[in-house]
Coordinates of C-alpha atoms and ligand atoms in Angstrom, one line a residue:
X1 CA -2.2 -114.0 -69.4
X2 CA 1.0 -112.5 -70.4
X3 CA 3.6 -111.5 -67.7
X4 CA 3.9 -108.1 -67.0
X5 CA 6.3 -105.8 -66.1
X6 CA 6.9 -102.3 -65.6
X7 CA 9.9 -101.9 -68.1
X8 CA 11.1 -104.8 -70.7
X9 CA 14.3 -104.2 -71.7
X10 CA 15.6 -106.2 -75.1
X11 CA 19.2 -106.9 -75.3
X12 CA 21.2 -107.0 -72.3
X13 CA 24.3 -105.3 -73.7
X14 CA 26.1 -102.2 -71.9
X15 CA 23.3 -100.5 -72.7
X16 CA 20.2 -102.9 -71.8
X17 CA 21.6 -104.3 -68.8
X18 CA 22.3 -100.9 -67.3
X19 CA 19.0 -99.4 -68.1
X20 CA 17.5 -102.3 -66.2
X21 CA 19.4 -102.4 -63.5
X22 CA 19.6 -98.2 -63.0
X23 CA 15.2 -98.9 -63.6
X24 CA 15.3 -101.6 -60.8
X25 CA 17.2 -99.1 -58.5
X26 CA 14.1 -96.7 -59.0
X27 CA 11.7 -99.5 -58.4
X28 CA 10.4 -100.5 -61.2
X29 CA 9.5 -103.9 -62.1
X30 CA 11.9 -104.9 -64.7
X31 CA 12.7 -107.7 -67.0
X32 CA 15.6 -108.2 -69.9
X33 CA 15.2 -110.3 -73.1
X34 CA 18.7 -112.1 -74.2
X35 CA 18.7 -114.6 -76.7
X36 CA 22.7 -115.3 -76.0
X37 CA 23.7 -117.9 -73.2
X38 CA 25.5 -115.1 -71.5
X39 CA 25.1 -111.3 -70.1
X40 CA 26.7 -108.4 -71.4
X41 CA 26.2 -108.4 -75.0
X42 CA 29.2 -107.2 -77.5
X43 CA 31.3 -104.9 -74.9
X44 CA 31.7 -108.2 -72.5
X45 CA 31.8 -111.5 -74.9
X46 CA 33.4 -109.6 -78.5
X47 CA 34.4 -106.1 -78.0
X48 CA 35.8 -104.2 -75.4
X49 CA 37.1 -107.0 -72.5
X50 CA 38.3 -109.6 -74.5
X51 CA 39.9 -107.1 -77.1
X52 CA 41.9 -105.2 -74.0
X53 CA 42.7 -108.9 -72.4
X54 CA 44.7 -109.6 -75.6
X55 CA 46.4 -106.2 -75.7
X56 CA 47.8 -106.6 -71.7
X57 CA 49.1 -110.3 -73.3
X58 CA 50.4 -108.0 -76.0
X59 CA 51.7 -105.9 -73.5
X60 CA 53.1 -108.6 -71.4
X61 CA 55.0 -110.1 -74.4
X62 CA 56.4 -106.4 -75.4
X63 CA 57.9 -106.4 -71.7
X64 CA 59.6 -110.0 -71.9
X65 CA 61.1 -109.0 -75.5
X66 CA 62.3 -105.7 -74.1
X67 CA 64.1 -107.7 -70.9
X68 CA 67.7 -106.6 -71.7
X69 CA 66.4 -102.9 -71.4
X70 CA 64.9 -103.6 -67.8
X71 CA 67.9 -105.8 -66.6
X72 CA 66.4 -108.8 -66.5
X73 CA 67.8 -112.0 -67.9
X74 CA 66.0 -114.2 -70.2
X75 CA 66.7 -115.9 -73.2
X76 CA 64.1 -112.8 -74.9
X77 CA 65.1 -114.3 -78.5
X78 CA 63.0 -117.3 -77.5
X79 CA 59.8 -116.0 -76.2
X80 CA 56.5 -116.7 -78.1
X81 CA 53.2 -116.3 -77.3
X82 CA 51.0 -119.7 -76.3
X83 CA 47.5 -118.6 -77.9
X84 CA 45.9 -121.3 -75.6
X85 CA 46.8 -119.8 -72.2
X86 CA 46.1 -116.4 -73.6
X87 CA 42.5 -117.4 -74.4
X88 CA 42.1 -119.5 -71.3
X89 CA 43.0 -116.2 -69.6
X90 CA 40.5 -114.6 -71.6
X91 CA 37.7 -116.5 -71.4
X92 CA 38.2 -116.5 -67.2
X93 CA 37.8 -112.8 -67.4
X94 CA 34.7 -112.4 -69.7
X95 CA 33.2 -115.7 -67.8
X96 CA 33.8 -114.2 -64.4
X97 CA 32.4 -110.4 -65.7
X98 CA 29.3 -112.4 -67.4
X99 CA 28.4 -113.6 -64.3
X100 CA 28.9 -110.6 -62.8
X101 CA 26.0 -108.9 -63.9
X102 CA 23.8 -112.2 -63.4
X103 CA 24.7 -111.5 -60.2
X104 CA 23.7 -107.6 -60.4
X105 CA 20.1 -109.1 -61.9
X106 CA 19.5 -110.8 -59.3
X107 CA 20.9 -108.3 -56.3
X108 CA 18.3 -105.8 -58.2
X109 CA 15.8 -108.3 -58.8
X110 CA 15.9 -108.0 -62.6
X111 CA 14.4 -111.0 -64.6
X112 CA 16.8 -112.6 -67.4
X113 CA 14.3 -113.7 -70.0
X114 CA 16.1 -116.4 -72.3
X115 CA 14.5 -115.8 -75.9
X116 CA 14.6 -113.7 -78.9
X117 CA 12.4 -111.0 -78.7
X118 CA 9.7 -109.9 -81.0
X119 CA 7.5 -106.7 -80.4
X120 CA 4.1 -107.1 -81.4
X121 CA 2.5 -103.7 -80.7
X122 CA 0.7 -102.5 -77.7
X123 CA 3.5 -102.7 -75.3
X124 CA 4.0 -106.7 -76.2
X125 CA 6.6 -108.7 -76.7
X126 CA 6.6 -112.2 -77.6
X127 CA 10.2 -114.4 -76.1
X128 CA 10.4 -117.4 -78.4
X129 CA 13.7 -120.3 -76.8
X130 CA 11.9 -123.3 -78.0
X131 CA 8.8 -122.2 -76.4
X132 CA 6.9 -118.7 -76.9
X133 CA 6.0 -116.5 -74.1
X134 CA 4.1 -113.2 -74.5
X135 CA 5.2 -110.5 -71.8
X136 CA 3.6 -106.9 -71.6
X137 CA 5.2 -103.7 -70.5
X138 CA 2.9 -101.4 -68.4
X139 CA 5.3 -98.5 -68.8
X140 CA 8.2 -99.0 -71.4
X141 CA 10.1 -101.0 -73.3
X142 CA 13.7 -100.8 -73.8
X143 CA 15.2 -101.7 -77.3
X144 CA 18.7 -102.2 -76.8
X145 CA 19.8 -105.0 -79.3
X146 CA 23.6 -103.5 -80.2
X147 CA 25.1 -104.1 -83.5
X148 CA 27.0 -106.6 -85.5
X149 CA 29.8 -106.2 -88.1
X150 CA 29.3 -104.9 -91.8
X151 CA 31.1 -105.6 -94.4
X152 CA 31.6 -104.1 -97.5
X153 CA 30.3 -105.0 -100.9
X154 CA 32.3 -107.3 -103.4
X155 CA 34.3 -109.0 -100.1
X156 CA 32.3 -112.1 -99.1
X157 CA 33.1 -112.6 -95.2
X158 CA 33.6 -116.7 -95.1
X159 CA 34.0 -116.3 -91.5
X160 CA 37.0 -118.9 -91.5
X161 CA 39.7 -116.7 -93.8
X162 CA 38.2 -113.7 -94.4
X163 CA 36.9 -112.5 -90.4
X164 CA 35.7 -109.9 -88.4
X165 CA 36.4 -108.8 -85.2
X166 CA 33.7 -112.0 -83.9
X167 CA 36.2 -114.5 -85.6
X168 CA 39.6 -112.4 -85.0
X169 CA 38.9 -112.7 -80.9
X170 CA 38.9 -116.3 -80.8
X171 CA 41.9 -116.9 -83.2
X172 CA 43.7 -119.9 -82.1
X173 CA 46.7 -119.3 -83.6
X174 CA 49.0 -116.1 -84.2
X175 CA 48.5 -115.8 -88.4
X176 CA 51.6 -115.4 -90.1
X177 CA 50.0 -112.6 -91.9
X178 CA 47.5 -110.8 -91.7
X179 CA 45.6 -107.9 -93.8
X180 CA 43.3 -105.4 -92.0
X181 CA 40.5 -103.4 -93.9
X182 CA 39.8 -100.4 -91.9
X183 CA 41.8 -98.2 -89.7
X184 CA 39.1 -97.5 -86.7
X185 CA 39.4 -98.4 -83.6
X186 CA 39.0 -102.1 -84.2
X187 CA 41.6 -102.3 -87.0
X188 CA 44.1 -100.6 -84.9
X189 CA 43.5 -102.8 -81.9
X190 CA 43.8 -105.6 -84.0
X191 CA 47.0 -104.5 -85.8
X192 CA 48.5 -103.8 -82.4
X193 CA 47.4 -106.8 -80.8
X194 CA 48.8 -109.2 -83.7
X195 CA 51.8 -107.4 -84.3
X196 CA 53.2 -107.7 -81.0
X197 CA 52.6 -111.6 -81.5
X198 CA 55.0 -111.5 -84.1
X199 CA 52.4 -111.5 -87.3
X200 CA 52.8 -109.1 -90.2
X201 CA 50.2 -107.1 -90.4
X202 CA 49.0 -105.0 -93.4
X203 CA 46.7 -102.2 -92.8
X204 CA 44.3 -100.8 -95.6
X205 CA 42.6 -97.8 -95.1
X206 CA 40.1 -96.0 -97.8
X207 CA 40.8 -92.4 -96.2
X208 CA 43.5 -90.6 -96.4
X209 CA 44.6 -91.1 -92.7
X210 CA 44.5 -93.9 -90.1
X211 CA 41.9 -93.2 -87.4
X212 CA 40.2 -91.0 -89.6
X213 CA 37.7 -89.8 -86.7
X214 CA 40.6 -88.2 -84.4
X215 CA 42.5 -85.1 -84.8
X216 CA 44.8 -85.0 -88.0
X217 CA 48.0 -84.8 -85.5
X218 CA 47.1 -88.2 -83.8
X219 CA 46.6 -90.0 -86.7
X220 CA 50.1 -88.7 -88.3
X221 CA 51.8 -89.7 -85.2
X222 CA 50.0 -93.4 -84.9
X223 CA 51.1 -93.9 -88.6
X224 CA 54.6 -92.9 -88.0
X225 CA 55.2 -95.5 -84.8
X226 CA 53.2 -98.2 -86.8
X227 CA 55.6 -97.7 -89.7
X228 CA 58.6 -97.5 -87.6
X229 CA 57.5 -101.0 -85.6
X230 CA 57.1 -102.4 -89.1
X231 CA 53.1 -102.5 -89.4
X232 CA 52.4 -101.8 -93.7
X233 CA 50.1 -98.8 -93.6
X234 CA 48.2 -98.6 -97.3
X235 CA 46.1 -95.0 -96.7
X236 CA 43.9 -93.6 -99.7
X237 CA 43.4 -97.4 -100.6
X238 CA 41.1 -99.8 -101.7
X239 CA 40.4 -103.7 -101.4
X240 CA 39.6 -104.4 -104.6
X241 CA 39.1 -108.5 -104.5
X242 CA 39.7 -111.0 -101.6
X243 CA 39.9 -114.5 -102.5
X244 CA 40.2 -117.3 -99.8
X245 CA 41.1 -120.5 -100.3
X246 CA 41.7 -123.4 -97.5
X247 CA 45.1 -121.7 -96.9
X248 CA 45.1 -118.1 -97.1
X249 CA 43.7 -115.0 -98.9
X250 CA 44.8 -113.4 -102.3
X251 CA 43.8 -109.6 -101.4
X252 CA 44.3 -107.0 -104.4
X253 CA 44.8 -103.6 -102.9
X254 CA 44.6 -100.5 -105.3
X255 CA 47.0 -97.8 -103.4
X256 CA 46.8 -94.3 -103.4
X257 CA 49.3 -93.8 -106.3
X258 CA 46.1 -96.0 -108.4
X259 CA 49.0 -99.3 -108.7
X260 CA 47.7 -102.4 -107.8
X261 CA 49.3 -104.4 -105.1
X262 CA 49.1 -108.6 -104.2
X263 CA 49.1 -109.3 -100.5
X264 CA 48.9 -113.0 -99.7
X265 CA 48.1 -113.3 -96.1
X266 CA 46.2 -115.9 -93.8
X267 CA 43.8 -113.8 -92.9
X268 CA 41.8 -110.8 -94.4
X269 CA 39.7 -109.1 -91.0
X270 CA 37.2 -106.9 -92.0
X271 CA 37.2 -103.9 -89.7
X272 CA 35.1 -101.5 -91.6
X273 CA 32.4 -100.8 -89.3
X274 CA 29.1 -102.5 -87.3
X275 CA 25.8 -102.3 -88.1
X276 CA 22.2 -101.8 -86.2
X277 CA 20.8 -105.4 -85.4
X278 CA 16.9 -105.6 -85.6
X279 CA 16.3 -108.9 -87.5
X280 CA 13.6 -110.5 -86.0
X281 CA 12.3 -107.7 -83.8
X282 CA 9.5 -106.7 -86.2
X283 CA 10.9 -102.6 -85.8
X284 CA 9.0 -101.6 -88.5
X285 CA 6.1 -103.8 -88.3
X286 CA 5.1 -102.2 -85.1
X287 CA 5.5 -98.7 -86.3
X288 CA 9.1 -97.8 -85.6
X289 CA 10.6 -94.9 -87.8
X290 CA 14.1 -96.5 -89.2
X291 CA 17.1 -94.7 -90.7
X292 CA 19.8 -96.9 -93.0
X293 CA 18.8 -99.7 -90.4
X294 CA 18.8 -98.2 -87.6
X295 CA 15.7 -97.2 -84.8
X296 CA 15.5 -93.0 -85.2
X297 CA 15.4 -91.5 -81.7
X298 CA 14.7 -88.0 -80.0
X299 CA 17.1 -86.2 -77.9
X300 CA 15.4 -88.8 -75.1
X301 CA 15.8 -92.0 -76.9
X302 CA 11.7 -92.0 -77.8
X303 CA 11.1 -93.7 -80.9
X304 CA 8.2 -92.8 -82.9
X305 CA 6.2 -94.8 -81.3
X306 CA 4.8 -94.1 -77.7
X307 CA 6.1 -96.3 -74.7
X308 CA 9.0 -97.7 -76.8
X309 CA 12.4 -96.3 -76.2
X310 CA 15.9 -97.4 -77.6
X311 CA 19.6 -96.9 -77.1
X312 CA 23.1 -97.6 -77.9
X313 CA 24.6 -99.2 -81.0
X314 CA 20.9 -99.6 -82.5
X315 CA 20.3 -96.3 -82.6
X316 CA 20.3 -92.7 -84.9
X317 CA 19.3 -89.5 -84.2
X318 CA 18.7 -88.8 -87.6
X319 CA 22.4 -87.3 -88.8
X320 CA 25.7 -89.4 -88.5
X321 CA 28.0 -89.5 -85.7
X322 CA 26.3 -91.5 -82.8
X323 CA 29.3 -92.9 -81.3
X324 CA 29.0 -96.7 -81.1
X325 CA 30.7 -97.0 -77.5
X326 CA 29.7 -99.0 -74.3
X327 CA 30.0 -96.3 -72.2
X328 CA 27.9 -94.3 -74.2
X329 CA 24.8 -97.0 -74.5
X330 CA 25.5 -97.3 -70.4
X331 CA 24.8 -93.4 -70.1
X332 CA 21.7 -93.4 -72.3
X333 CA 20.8 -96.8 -70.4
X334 CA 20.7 -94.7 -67.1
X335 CA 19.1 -91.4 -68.9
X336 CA 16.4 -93.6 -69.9
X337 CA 15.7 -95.4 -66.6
X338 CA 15.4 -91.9 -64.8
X339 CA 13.3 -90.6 -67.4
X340 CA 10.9 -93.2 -67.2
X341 CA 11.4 -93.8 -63.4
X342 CA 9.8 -89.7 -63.9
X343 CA 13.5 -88.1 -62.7
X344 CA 14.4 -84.8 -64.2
X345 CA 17.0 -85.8 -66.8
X346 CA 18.7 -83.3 -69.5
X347 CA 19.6 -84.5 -73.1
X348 CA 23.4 -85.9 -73.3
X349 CA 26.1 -83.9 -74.8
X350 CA 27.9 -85.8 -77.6
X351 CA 30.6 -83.1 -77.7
X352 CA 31.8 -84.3 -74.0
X353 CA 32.0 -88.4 -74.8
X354 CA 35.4 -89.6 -74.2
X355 CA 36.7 -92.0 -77.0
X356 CA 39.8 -94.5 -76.0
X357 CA 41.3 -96.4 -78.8
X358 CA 43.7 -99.2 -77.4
X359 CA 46.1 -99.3 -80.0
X360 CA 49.9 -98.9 -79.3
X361 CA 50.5 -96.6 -78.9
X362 CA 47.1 -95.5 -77.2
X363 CA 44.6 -92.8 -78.1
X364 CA 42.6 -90.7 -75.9
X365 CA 40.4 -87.8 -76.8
X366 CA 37.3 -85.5 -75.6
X367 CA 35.6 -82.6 -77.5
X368 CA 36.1 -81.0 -80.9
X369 CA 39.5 -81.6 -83.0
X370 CA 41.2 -78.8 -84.6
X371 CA 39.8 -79.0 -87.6
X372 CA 35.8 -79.4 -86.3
X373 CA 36.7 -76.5 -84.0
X374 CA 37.4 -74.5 -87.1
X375 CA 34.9 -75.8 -89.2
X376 CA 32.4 -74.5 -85.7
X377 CA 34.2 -70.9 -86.5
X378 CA 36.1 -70.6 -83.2
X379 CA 39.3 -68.6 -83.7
X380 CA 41.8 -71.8 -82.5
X381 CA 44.4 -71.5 -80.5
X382 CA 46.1 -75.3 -80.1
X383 CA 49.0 -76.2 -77.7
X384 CA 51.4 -79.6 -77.8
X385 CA 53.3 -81.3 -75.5
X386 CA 55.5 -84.1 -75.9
X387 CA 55.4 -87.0 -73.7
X388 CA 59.4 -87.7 -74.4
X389 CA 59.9 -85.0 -72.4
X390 CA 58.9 -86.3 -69.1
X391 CA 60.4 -88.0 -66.8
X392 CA 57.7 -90.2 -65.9
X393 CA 57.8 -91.6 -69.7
X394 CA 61.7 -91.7 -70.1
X395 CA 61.2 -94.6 -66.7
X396 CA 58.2 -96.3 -68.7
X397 CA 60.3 -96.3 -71.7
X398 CA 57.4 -94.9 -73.4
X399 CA 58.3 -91.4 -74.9
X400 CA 56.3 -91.7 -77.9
X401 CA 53.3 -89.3 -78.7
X402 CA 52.0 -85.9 -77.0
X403 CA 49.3 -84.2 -75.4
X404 CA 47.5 -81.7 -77.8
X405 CA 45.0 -79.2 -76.6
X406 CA 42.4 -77.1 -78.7
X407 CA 40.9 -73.8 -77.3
X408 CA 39.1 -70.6 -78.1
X409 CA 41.6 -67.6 -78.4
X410 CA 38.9 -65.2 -77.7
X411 CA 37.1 -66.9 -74.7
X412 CA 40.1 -69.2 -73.7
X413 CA 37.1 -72.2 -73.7
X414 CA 38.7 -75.8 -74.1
X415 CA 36.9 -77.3 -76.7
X416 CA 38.9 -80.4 -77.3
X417 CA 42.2 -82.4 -75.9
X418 CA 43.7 -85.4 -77.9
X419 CA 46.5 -87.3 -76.9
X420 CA 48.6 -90.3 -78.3
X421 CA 50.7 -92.3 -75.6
X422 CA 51.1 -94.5 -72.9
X423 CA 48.5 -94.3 -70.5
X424 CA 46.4 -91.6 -73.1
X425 CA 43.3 -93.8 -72.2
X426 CA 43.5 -93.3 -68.5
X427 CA 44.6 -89.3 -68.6
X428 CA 41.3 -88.6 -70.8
X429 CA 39.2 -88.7 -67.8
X430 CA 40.8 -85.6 -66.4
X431 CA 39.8 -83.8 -69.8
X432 CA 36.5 -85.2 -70.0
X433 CA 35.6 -84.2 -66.3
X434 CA 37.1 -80.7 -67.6
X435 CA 35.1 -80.1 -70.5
X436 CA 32.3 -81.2 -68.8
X437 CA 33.0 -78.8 -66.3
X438 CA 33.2 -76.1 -68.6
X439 CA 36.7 -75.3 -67.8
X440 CA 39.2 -73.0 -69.6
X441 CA 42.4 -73.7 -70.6
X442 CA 43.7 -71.0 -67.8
X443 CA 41.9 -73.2 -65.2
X444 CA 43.5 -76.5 -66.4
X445 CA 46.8 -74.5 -66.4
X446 CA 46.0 -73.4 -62.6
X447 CA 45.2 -76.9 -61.8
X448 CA 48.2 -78.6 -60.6
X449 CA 49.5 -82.3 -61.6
X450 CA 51.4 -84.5 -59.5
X451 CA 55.1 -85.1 -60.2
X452 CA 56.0 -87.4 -61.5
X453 CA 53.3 -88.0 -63.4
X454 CA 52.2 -88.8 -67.4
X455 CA 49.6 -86.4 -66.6
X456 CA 52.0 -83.4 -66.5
X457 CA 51.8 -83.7 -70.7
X458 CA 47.9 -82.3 -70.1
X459 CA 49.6 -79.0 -67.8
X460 CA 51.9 -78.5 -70.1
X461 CA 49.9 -78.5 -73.1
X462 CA 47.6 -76.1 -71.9
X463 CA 50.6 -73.9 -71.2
X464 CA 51.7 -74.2 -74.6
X465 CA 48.4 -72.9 -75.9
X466 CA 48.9 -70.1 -74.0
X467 CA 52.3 -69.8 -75.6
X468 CA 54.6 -70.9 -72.3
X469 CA 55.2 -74.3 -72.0
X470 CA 57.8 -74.5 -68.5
X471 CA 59.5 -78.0 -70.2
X472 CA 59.6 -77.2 -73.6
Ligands
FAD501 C1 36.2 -105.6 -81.2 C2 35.4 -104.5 -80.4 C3 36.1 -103.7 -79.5 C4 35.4 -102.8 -78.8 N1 36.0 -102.0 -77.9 C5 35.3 -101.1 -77.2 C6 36.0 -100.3 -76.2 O1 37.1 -100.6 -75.8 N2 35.3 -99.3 -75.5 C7 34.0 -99.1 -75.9 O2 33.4 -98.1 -75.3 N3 33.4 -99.7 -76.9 C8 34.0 -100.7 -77.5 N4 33.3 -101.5 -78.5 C9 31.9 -101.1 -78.8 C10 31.0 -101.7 -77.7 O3 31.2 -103.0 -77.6 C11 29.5 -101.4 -78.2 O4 29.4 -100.0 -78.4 C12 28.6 -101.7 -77.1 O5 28.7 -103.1 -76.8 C13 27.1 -101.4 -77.5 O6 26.2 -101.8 -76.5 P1 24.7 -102.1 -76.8 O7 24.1 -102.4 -75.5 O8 24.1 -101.0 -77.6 O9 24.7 -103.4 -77.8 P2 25.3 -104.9 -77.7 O10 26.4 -104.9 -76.7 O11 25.6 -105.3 -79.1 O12 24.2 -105.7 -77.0 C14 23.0 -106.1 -77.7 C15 22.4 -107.3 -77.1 O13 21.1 -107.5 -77.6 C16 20.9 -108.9 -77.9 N5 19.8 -109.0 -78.8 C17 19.8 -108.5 -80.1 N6 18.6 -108.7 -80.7 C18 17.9 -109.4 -79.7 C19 16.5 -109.9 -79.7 N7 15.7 -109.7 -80.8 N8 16.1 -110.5 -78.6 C20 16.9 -110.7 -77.5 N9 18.2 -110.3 -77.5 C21 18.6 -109.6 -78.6 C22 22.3 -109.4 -78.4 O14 22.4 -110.8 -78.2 C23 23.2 -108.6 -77.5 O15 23.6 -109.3 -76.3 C24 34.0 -102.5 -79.1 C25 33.4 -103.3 -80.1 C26 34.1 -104.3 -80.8 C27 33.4 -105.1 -81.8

C-alpha cells in the first residue's frame, strides 16, 4: 500500500518547503521529497545565504583596508583574507538555517521523504534512496525541483577551472584571477565578492550593458564604480574559446570593437544563467506540457495535468521573464498551499517583485524601468537623487549611486523605483510596499522619511519627478 498524503511536495527549496509548511498550517497532510542530505534547496546551500555570507566577509575586509579613514590603527597594508575561517563561518550559517527548517517540518508535522522522486501518473510518486517507496497524493502534488546552472555552447564546464556559481561558493582559495561570463546577478556578486579579496577580476558580458535586466541608469553607474575599483568590464563581448589546463584557463574574448583579446586567469566562472531541473522526474512521461525545459503553468501554477501543480525556478508561464528568485518561489509556494487548502487566492503580480542584486555597490529595484515604461506607452516622467548628497551616506562613507523614480506624468502612478547604493537592498521594501499599494509619486512625496536616514534618497527622488528636489 502506498503512503498517502494529502499534498506531496518534490523539492524542498524556497519554494517546496514553504508550500509545505504554509499546506500544513491549513491542515493538510503533507510530505516533501529531497534527494539532498540537507533542507533548503539552492537559496540556503548555493545561492542566496552563502553568496551574502561571503559579501559581509567582503564587507568586513573593505572596513579593515579603509582603517585610516575611520581612525583606527592597524597595520591595513597587511590584512588578507583567511578563505578557511570565511567558509567555516559559512558553513555554520547555512548548517544552522538547514536545520532550521528541519525544525519547521517537524513543528508543522511535515514528513522529509529522503529520495529522488519520480511521478508515475495518477497522483503517484515513487522515492527511490537505495530502496523505492511509492507514495500517493489524495489532493496535489507540488513540483518544486529549482534549477541548476547552464552553460553555454563551445565552453565545456570542467567544474575544477572552468566553474559555476556551485564550484565558485566553495573556493578554497582567493584566485589570483579570475574571468566572469555574464553580468547578472551572480556575475556581479561574484566580481564583488572576489575583488574585495584582492583577485583581478575580468567581467565579460554579451549585451551591451552590465545587469542588462535593470534600468539603463543602474547599470551605467555599476560599470563606472567597477571600473574605477579596477574590475575589467568587456560589454558587447563574447567568449570565444576557454581552455583549462591543471593551472589556469586561456579565455579568448572577442570585444565589442570585434579585436580579440587573451586573458589568462585561474579560473573562468560561468555565470550565464540556470536552468529548469526535471531529470529523473518523468515530466513528460506523465503528461506534463514543457517549454525549452521547463513545466508550463497557468496563472495558478496548474500544469496541464490535473492535481499536479509547480513553482519556482522549474517553471514558465509560457513567455520569458519568470524571475528565478527565492522569494518569488516562497510567494507562489504559499499561493499554492491556500489554493489547494480551498482559500480565495488572486494571481501574483510580476510587475511588483522586488529584485536585490548584492553587488557593491548594491542594486535594488521594483516595477517597470524607464525604458519598459515607455515601451507600455506611459508618458514618463523620471526623477534622481543622489545618495552623495546625504548626510547619512557622507558618515557611511558610501556616497556612491542614486535613487531613480519612474512615474506617469498624466496619472502621477509610480510604476517603477531603481536605486544603486549602500543599503539599496533594504530601502526597496519601502517601494515595493508602495507600488503594491498603488501609490503615487505625490503620496510617496507626502510620506515622510526619518532624518538621518539613506531612505531620504527615495523622498527626494520623488520630489525631483515632480521637478523640486529640497537637497538638490
Ligand atoms: C549564486 C546564487 C545566488 C542567489 N542569490 C539569490 C538572492 O540573493 N536572492 C534571491 O531571491 N534568489 C537568489 N538566488 C536564486 C534562488 O536561489 C532561487 O531562485 C531559489 O532557490 C529557487 O527555489 P526553488 O524552490 O524553485 O528551487 P531550488 O532551491 O533549486 O530547490 C529545488 C530542490 O529540489 C530538489 N530536487 C530536484 N529534483 C528532485 C527530485 N526529482 N526529487 C527530489 N528532490 C529533487 C533539489 O535537490 C533542490 O533541493 C541565487 C541563486 C544562486 C545560484
Amino acid at each position: 500500500m502506498p503512503n498517502e498524503y494529502d499534498v506531496i511536495v518534490i523539492g524542498a527549496g524556497t519554494g517546496g518547503y514553504v508550500a509545505a509548511i504554509r499546506a500544513a498550517q491549513l491542515g493538510l497532510k503533507v510530505a516533501v521529497v529531497e534527494k539532498q542530505k540537507a533542507l533548503g534547496g539552492t537559496c540556503l546551500m548555493w545561492g542566496c545565504i552563502p553568496t551574502k555570507a561571503l559579501l559581509e566577509h567582503a564587507h568586513a575586509l573593505k572596513v579593515v583596508q579603509d582603517s585610516k579613514e575611520w581612525g583606527i590603527t592597524v597595520d591595513a597594508s597587511a590584512a588578507t583574507i583567511d578563505m578557511a575561517r570565511v567558509h567555516e563561518r559559512k558553513d555554520k550559517i547555512v548548517g544552522g538555517l538547514t536545520k532550521g527548517v528541519e525544525f519547521l517540518f517537524k513543528k508543522n508535522k511535515v514528513d522529509w521523504i529522503k529520495g529522488t522522486a519520480t511521478l508515475t501518473g495518477g497522483g503517484g510518486v515513487d522515492v527511490v534512496d537505495g530502496e523505492k517507496q511509492t507514495l500517493r497524493a489524495r489532493n496535489e502534488i507540488i513540483v518544486a525541483t529549482g534549477s541548476s546552472p547552464r552553460g553555454v555552447p563551445g565552453i565545456e564546464i570542467d567544474r575544477r577551472r572552468i566553474i559555476t556559481s556551485d564550484e565558485a561558493i566553495h573556493l578554497k582559495e582567493v584566485p589570483k584571477a579570475i574571468a566572469i561570463m555574464g553580468s547578472g546577478a551572480v556575475g556581479v556578486e561574484f566580481a564583488s565578492i572576489f575583488h574585495r579579496f584582492g583577485s583581478q577580476v575580468t567581467i565579460v558580458e554579451l549585451l551591451p550593458r552590465l545587469v542588462p535586466v535593470e534600468d539603463e541608469a543602474v547599470s551605467a553607474e555599476l560599470e563606472k564604480s567597477f571600473k574605477k575599483r579596477g574590475i575589467a568590464c568587456y560589454t558587447g563581448a563574447k567568449v570565444t574559446s576557454a581552455k583549462a589546463s591543471a593551472k589556469g584557463v586561456d579565455v579568448q574574448v572577442q570585444a565589442a570593437d570585434g579585436m580579440s583579446q587573451s586573458l589568462k586567469v585561474d579560473y573562468l566562472l560561468v555565470a550565464t544563467g540556470r536552468g529548469p531541473v526535471t531529470a529523473g522526474l518523468n515530466a513528460e512521461g506523465v503528461g506534463l506540457q514543457m517549454d525549452r525545459g521547463y513545466i508550463k503553468v497557468d496563472a495558478m501554477y496548474r500544469t496541464s495535468v490535473p492535481g499536479i501543480s509547480a513553482i519556482g525556478d522549474v517553471i514558465t508561464f509560457g513567455k520569458p521573464g519568470h524571475p528565478q528568485l527565492a522569494h518569488v518561489s516562497s510567494a507562489e509556494g504559499i499561493l499554492v498551499a491556500e489554493r489547494i487548502a480551498g482559500r480565495d487566492v488572486r494571481p501574483l503580480n510580476y510587475d511588483h517583485v522586488p529584485g536585490c542584486t548584492y553587488c557593491d555597490p548594491e542594486i535594488g529595484s521594483v516595477g517597470l524601468t524607464e525604458r519598459e515604461a515607455k515601451e507600455r506607452g506611459h508618458d514618463v516622467r523620471v526623477g534622481t537623487f543622489p545618495f552623495g548628497v546625504l548626510g547619512r551616506a557622507k558618515m557611511a562613507g558610501e556616497t556612491e549611486g542614486f535613487v531613480k523614480i519612474v512615474g506617469d506624468g498624466k496619472t502621477d502612478a509610480l510604476l517603477g523605483v531603481h536605486m544603486i547604493g549602500k543599503s539599496s537592498t533594504e530601502l526597496v521594501a519601502e517601494a515595493t510596499a508602495a507600488l503594491r499599494l498603488e501609490s503615487t509619486v505625490q503620496e510617496l512625496i507626502t510620506t515622510i522619511h526619518a532624518h538621518p536616514t539613506m531612505a531620504e534618497a527615495i523622498g527626494e527622488a520623488a520630489h525631483a519627478t515632480h521637478g523640486a528636489a529640497i537637497h538638490m
